[in-house]
Coordinates of C-alpha atoms and ligand atoms in Angstrom, one line a residue:
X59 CA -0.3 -9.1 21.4
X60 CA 0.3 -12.8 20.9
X61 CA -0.9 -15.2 17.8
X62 CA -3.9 -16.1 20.0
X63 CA -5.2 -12.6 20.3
X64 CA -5.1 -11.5 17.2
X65 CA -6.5 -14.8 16.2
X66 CA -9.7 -14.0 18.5
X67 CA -9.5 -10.8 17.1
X68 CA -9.8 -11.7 13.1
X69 CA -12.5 -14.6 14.3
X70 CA -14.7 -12.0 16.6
X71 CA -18.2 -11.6 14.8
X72 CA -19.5 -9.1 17.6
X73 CA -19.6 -5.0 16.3
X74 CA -20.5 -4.6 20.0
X75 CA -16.9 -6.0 21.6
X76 CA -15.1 -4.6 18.3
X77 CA -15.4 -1.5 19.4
X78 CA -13.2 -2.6 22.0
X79 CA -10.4 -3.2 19.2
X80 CA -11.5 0.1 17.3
X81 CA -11.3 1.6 20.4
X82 CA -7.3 0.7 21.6
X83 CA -6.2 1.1 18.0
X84 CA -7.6 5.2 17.5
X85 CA -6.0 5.9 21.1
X86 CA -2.4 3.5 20.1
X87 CA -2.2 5.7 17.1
X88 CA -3.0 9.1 18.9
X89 CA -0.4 8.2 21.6
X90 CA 2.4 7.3 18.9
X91 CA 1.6 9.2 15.4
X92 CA -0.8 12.2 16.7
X93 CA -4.1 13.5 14.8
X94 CA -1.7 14.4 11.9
X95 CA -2.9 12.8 8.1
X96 CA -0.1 12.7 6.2
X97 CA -1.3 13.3 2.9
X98 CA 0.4 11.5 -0.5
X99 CA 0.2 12.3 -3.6
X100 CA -0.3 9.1 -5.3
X101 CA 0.8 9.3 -9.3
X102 CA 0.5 6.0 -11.3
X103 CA 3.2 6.3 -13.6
X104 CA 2.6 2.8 -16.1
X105 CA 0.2 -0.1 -16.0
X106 CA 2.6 -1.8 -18.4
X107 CA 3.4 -5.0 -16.3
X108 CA 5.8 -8.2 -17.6
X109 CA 4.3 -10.2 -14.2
X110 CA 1.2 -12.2 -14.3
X111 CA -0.1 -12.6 -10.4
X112 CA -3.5 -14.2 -10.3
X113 CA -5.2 -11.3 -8.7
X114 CA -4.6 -8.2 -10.9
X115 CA -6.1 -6.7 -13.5
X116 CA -2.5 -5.5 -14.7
X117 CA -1.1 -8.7 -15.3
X118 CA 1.0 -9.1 -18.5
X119 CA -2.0 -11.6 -19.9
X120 CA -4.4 -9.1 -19.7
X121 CA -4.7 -8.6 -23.4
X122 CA -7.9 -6.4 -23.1
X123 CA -6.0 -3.6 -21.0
X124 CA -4.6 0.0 -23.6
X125 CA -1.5 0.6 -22.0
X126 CA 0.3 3.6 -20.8
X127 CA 2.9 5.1 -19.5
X128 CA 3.6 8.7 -18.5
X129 CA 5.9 11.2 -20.0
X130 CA 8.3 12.3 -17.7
X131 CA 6.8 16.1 -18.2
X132 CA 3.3 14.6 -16.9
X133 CA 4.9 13.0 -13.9
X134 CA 6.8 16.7 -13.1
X135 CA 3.4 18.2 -13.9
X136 CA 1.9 15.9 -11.1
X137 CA 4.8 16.5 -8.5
X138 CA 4.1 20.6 -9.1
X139 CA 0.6 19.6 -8.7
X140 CA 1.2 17.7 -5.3
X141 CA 3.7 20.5 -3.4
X142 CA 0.7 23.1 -4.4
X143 CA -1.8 21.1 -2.4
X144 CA 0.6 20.7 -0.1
X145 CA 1.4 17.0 0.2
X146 CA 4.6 16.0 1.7
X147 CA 5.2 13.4 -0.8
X148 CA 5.0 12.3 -4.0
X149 CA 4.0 8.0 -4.4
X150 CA 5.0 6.9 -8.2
X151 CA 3.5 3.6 -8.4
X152 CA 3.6 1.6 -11.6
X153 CA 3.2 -2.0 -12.7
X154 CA 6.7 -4.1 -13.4
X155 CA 7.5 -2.1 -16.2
X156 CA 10.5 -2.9 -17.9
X157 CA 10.1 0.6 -19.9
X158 CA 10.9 2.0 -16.6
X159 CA 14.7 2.0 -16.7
X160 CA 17.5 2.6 -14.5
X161 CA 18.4 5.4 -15.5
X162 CA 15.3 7.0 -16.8
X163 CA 14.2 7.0 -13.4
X164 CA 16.8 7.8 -11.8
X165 CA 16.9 10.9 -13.4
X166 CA 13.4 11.7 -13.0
X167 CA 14.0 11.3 -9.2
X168 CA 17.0 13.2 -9.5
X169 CA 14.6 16.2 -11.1
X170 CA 11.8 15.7 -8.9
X171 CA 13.9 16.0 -5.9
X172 CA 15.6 19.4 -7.1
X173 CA 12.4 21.1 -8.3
X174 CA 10.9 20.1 -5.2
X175 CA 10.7 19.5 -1.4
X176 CA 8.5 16.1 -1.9
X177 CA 9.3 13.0 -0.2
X178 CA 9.8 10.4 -3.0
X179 CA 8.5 6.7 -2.7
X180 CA 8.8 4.2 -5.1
X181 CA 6.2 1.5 -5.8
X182 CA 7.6 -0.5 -8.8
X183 CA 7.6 -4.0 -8.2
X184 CA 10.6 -6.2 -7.5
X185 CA 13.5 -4.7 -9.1
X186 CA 17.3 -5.4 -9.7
X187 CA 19.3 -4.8 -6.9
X188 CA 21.3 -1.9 -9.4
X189 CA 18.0 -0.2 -10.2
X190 CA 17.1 0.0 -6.6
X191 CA 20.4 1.5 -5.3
X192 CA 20.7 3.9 -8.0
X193 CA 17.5 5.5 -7.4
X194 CA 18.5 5.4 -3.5
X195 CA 21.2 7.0 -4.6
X196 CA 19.1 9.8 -7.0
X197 CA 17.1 10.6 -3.5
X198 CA 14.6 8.0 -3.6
X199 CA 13.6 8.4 0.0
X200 CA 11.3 4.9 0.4
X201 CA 9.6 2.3 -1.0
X202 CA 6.7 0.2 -0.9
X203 CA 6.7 -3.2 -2.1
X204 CA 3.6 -5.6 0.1
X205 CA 4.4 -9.2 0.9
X206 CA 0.6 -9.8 -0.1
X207 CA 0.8 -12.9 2.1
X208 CA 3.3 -14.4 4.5
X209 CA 2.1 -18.2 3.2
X210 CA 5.2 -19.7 0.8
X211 CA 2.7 -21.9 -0.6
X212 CA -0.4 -19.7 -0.9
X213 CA 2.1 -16.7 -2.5
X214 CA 3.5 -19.1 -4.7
X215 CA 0.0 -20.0 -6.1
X216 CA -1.0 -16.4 -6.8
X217 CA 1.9 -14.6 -7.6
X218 CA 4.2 -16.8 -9.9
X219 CA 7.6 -16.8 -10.6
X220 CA 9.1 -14.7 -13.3
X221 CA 12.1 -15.2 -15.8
X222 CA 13.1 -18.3 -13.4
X223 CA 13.9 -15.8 -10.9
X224 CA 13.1 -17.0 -6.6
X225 CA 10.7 -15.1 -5.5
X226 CA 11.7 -14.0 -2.0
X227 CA 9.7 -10.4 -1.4
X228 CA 10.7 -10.7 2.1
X229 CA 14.4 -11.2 1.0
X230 CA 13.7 -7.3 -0.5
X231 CA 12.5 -5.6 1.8
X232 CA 15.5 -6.4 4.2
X233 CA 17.8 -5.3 1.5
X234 CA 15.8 -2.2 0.9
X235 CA 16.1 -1.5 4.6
X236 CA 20.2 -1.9 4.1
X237 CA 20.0 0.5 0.9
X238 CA 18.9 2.9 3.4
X239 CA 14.9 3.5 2.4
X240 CA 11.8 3.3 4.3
X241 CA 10.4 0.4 4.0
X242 CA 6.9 0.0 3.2
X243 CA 4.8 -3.5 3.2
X244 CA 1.3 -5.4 3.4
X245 CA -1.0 -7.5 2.7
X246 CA -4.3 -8.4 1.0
X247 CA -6.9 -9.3 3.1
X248 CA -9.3 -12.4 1.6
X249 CA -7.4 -13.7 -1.2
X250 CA -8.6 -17.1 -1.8
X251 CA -6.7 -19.9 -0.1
X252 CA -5.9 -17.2 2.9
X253 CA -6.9 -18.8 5.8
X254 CA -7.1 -17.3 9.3
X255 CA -4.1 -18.4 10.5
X256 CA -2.4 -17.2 7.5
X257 CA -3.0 -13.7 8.1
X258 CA -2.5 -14.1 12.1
X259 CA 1.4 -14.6 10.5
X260 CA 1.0 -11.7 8.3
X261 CA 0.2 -9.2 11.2
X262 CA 2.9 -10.8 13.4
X263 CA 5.6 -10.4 10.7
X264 CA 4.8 -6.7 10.5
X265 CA 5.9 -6.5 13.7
X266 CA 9.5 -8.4 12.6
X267 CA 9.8 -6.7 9.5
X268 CA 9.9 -3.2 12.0
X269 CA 7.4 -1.6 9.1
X270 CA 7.9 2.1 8.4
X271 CA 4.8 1.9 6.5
X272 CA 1.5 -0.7 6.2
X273 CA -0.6 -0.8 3.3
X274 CA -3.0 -3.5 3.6
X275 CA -6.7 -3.7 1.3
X276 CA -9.5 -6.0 0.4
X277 CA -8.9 -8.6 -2.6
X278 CA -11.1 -7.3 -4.8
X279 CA -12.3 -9.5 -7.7
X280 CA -10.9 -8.8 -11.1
X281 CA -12.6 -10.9 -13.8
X282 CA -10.1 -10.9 -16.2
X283 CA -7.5 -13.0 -14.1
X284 CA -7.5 -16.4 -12.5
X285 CA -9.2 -15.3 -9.2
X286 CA -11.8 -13.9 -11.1
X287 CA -13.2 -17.8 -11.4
X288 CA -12.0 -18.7 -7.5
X289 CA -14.5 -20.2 -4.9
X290 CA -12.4 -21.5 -1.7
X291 CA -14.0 -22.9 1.3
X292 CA -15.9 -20.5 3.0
X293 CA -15.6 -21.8 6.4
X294 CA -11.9 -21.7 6.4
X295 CA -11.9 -18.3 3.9
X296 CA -10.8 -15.0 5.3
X297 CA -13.7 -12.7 4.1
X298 CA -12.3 -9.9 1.6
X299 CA -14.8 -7.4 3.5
X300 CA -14.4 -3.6 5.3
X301 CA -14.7 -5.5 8.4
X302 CA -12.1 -7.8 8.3
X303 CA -9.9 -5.0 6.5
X304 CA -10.6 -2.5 10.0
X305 CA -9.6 -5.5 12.0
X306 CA -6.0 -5.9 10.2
X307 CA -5.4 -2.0 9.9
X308 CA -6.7 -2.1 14.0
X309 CA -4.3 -4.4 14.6
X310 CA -1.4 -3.4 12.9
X311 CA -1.6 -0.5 14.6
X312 CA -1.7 -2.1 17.9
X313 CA 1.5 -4.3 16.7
X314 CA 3.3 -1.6 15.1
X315 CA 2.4 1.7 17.0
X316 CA 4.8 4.5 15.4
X317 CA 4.3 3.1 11.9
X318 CA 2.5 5.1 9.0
X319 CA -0.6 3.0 8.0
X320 CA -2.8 4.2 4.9
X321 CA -6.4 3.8 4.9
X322 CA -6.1 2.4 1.1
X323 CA -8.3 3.5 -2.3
X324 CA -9.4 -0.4 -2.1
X325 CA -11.2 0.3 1.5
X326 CA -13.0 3.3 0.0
X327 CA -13.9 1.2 -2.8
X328 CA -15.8 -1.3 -1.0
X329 CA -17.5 1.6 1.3
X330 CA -17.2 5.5 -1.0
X331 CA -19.4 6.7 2.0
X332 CA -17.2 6.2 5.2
X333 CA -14.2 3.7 4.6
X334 CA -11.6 6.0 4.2
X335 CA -13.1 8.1 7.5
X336 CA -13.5 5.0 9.4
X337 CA -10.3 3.1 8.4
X338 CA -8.6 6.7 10.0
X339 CA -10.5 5.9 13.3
X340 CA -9.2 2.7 13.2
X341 CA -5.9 3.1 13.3
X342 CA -4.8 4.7 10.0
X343 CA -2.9 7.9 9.3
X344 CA -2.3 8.4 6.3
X345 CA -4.5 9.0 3.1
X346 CA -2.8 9.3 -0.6
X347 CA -5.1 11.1 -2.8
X348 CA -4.8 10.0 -7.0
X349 CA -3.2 12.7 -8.8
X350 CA -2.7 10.6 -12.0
X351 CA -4.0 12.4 -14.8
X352 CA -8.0 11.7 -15.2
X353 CA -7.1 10.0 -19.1
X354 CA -5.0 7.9 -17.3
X355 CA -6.6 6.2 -14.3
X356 CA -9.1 4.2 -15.6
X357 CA -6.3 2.5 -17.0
X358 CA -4.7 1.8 -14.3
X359 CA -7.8 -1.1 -13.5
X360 CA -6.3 -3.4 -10.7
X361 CA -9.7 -4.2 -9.7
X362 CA -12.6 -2.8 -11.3
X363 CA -15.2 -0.3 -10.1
X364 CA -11.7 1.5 -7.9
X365 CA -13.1 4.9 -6.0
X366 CA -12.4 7.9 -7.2
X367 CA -11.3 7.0 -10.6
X368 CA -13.4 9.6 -12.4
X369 CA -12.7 12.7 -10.3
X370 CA -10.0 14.4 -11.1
X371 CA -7.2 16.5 -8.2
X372 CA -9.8 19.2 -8.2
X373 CA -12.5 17.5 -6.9
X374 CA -10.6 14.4 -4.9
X375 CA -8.3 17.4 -3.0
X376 CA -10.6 19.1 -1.3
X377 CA -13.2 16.0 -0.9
X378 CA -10.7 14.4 1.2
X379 CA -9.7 17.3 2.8
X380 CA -13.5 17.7 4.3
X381 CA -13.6 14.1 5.3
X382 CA -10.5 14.9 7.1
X383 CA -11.8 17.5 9.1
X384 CA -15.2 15.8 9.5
X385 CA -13.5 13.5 11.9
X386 CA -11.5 16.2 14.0
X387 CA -8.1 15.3 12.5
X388 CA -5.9 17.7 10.3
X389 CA -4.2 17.7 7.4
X390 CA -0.2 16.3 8.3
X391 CA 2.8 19.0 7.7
X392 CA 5.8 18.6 5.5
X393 CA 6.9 15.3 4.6
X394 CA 5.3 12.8 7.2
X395 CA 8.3 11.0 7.9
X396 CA 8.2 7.6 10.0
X397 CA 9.0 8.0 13.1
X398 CA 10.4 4.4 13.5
X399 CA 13.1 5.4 10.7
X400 CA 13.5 9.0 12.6
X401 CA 14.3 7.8 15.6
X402 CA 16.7 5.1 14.4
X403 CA 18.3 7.2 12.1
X404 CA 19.1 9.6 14.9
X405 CA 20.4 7.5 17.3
X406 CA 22.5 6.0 14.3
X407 CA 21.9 2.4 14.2
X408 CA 21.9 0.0 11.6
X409 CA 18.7 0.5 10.1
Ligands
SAM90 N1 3.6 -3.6 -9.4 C1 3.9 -3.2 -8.1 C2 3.7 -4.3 -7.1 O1 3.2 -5.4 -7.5 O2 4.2 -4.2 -6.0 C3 3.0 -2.0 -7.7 C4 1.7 -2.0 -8.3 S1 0.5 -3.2 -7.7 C5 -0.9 -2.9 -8.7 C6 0.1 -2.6 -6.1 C7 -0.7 -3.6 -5.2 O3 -2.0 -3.7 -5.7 C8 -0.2 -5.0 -5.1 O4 0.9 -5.1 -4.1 C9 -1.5 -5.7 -4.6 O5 -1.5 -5.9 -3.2 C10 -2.6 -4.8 -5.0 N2 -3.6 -5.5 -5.8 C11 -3.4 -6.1 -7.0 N3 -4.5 -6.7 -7.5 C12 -5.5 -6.4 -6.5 C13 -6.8 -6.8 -6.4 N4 -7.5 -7.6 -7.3 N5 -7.5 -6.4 -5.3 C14 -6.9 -5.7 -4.3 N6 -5.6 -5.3 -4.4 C15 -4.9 -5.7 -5.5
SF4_91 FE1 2.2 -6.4 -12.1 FE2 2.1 -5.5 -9.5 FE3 -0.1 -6.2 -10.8 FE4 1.7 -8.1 -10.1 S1 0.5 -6.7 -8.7 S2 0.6 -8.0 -12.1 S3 3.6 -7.0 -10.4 S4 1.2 -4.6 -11.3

C-alpha cells in the first residue's frame, strides 16, 4: 500500500466504504496470525519516571502523583499469577525509573525466567546500552519501546531531551533488534501538532522498522501536563478518536501482516463497551490484561479515567476471556511468539 492509500485511508469519513478497510485487515490477519489472541500479562512495575514528555501523566513534574514501585516478591507474585491464567507472557512496563537497576533487573528476569515458562518483555523506556544487553542476556525475550511519532520536529516538541542525551528512539530499536529481542514499536494517534501526513510516515516506517510487535493508542488528555492546555488546528489535526485508532491498527495490519498488534487499554478506554472487541476485528491479535496489583494501578495514571483500573485479575481474566469468545476467536497457546522473528530466526539471518 503506498503513501497515497493510506493517506485516503486516514482522510475517509465514510463507515460505509471503511468497512472495506475493516474488512481486508480481519481477513490479512486471519491469513498471517490465525484466530489465536495471544494473551499478556501486563504488570506495571514503577510509575517513578526522571522524563518529562508533554503527554503523560508520569512525567517527573508531576508533583501531585504517590509513587511506587514494586517489590520484587509482588512482581514474582504477578508472574505466578499470569502462567495460572495461562498467559504466554509476562509485559513489565514501568516509567524511566532509575530505581530500576541493572542488576536488580536482571536478576529478577533471571528468576522469572527459571520459575517460569513466560515470555519476558520489557517496557522501560530508553535505557543504557549495558542495561539492555544484560537483561538480553538474563532471558529478556523482547521489548517494546513506541516511536510515538516519526516527526523530528513534532517528537522533539513533546518528548524532550534528557540529561543532554540525543534522542534517537529509532536509533534503539535497531540496536535492540542486534541485541537479539523482539522488537516492539508505535505510535500515538492525535497528539497535537500530528498532522495527516505525519502519521501516513508512521504507518510506512512500521513497515521499515520489520515490527515484531505494534502498539498504537489514542492521545488521551492528561491535565496535569503541557497537552493538557493544547488546542492545534483542527483542520490539519489528526483526531485522537476510536475511529482513527481502527484505521491505524487496520492498516498496520495490512502493512505488516505476520506482526503481533495489541488492541491497547487506551482503545478500551475511549469505548469500555466494544473497543477491545472491535480493535480484534480490525486487525489486532493480541490483548494484555493488567495484572498489577489493584493498590497499585491507579497509580500508574498516564491518562486519566484508564479502563479497567479498578477490577482486579479476578474479574478482568475472565471478562476478557468472554469478549474473546463473543467474537469467535480463542484464547492464543504458549508464548505467542512473532512469527516475523520465527521465521528469521530459523532460517538464521541477521535479525
Ligand atoms: N516509560 C516507558 C516509555 O515511555 O516507553 C514505558 C511506559 S509509557 C507510560 C508507555 C506509553 O504510554 C508511551 O510510549 C506512550 O505512547 C503512552 N502514553 C503516555 N501518555 C499517554 C497519553 N496521555 N495518552 C495515551 N498514551 C499515552
Ligand atoms: Fe516517563 Fe514513559 Fe511517561 Fe515519558 S511516556 S514520562 S518516559 S513513563
Amino acid at each position: 500500500m503506498n503513501r497515497t492509500e493510506i493517506l485516503q485511508w486516514l482522510r475517509e469519513p465514510d463507515e460505509k466504504r471503511l468497512e472495506t478497510l475493516w474488512e481486508r485487515a480481519d481477513a490479512v490477519r486471519s491469513e498471517h496470525v490465525g484466530d489465536e489472541v495471544h494473551l499478556r500479562g501486563l504488570v506495571e512495575i514503577s510509575n517513578h519516571c526522571r522524563r518529562s514528555c508533554h503527554y503523560c501523566g508520569l512525567r517527573a513534574d508531576n508533583a501531585e502523583l504517590t509513587r511506587y514501585r514494586m517489590s520484587r516478591d509482588e512482581v514474582l507474585e504477578a508472574a505466578g499469577t499470569a502462567m495460572e491464567l495461562g498467559y504466554g507472557t509476562i509485559v513489565m512496563q514501568a516509567g524511566e525509573d532509575p530505581g530500576i537497576t541493572e542488576e536488580g533487573m536482571a536478576e529478577l528476569i533471571r528468576q522469572i525466567k527459571a520459575e517460569t515458562p513466560l515470555a519476558v518483555t520489557l517496557s522501560l523506556g530508553e535505557r543504557t546500552d549495558r542495561e539492555l544487553e544484560a537483561w538480553r542476556a538474563a532471558g529478556a525475550d523482547r521489548y517494546l519501546l513506541r516511536f510515538e511519532t516519526s516527526n523530528p520536529e513534532l517528537y522533539r516538541q513533546v518528548h524532550p531531551a534528557y540529561g543532554g542525551q540525543p534522542e534517537d528512539r529509532i536509533g534503539l530499536l535497531y540496536r535492540l533488534r542486534e541485541l537479539g529481542y523482539e522488537v516492539g514499536s508505535g505510535v500515538m494517534i492525535g497528539i497535537p501538532g500530528q498532522t495527516f501526513e505525519s502519521l501516513a510516515r508512521d504507518i510506512e516506517l512500521f513497515a521499515e522498522l520489520d515490527l515484531d510487535m505494534i502498539g498504537c493508542g489514542p492521545f488521551i488528555v492528561h491535565p496535569k501536563t503541557p497537552l493538557g492546555e493544547t488546542h492545534g488546528d483542527r483542520t490539519k489535526q489528526v483526531p485522537a478518536d476510536q475511529q482513527m485508532t481502527f484505521k491505524v491498527l487496520a492498516l498496520a495490519r495490512i502493512v505488516c501482516p505476520d506482526t503481533n498488534i495489541p488492541a491497547t487499554t487506551a482503545l478500551a478506554t475511549l469505548n469500555r463497551d466494544s473497543g477491545r472487541e472491535l480493535g480484534l476485528q480490525r486487525g489486532a491479535n493480541v490483548v494484555m490484561p493488567n495484572l498489577t496489583p489493584t493498590a497499585y494501578r491507579q497509580m500508574y495514571e498516564i491518562y486519566p479515567g484508564k479502563a479497567c483500573v479498578n477490577e482486579g485479575i479476578e474479574q478482568c481474566a475472565p471478562c476478557i476471556l468472554r469478549r474473546i469468545i463473543g467474537i469467535g476467536r480463542r484464547p492464543g497457546r504458549g508464548r505467542g511468539d512473532s512469527i516475523r522473528f520465527r521465521r528469521h530466526t530459523a532460517a538464521g539471518e541477521a535479525l
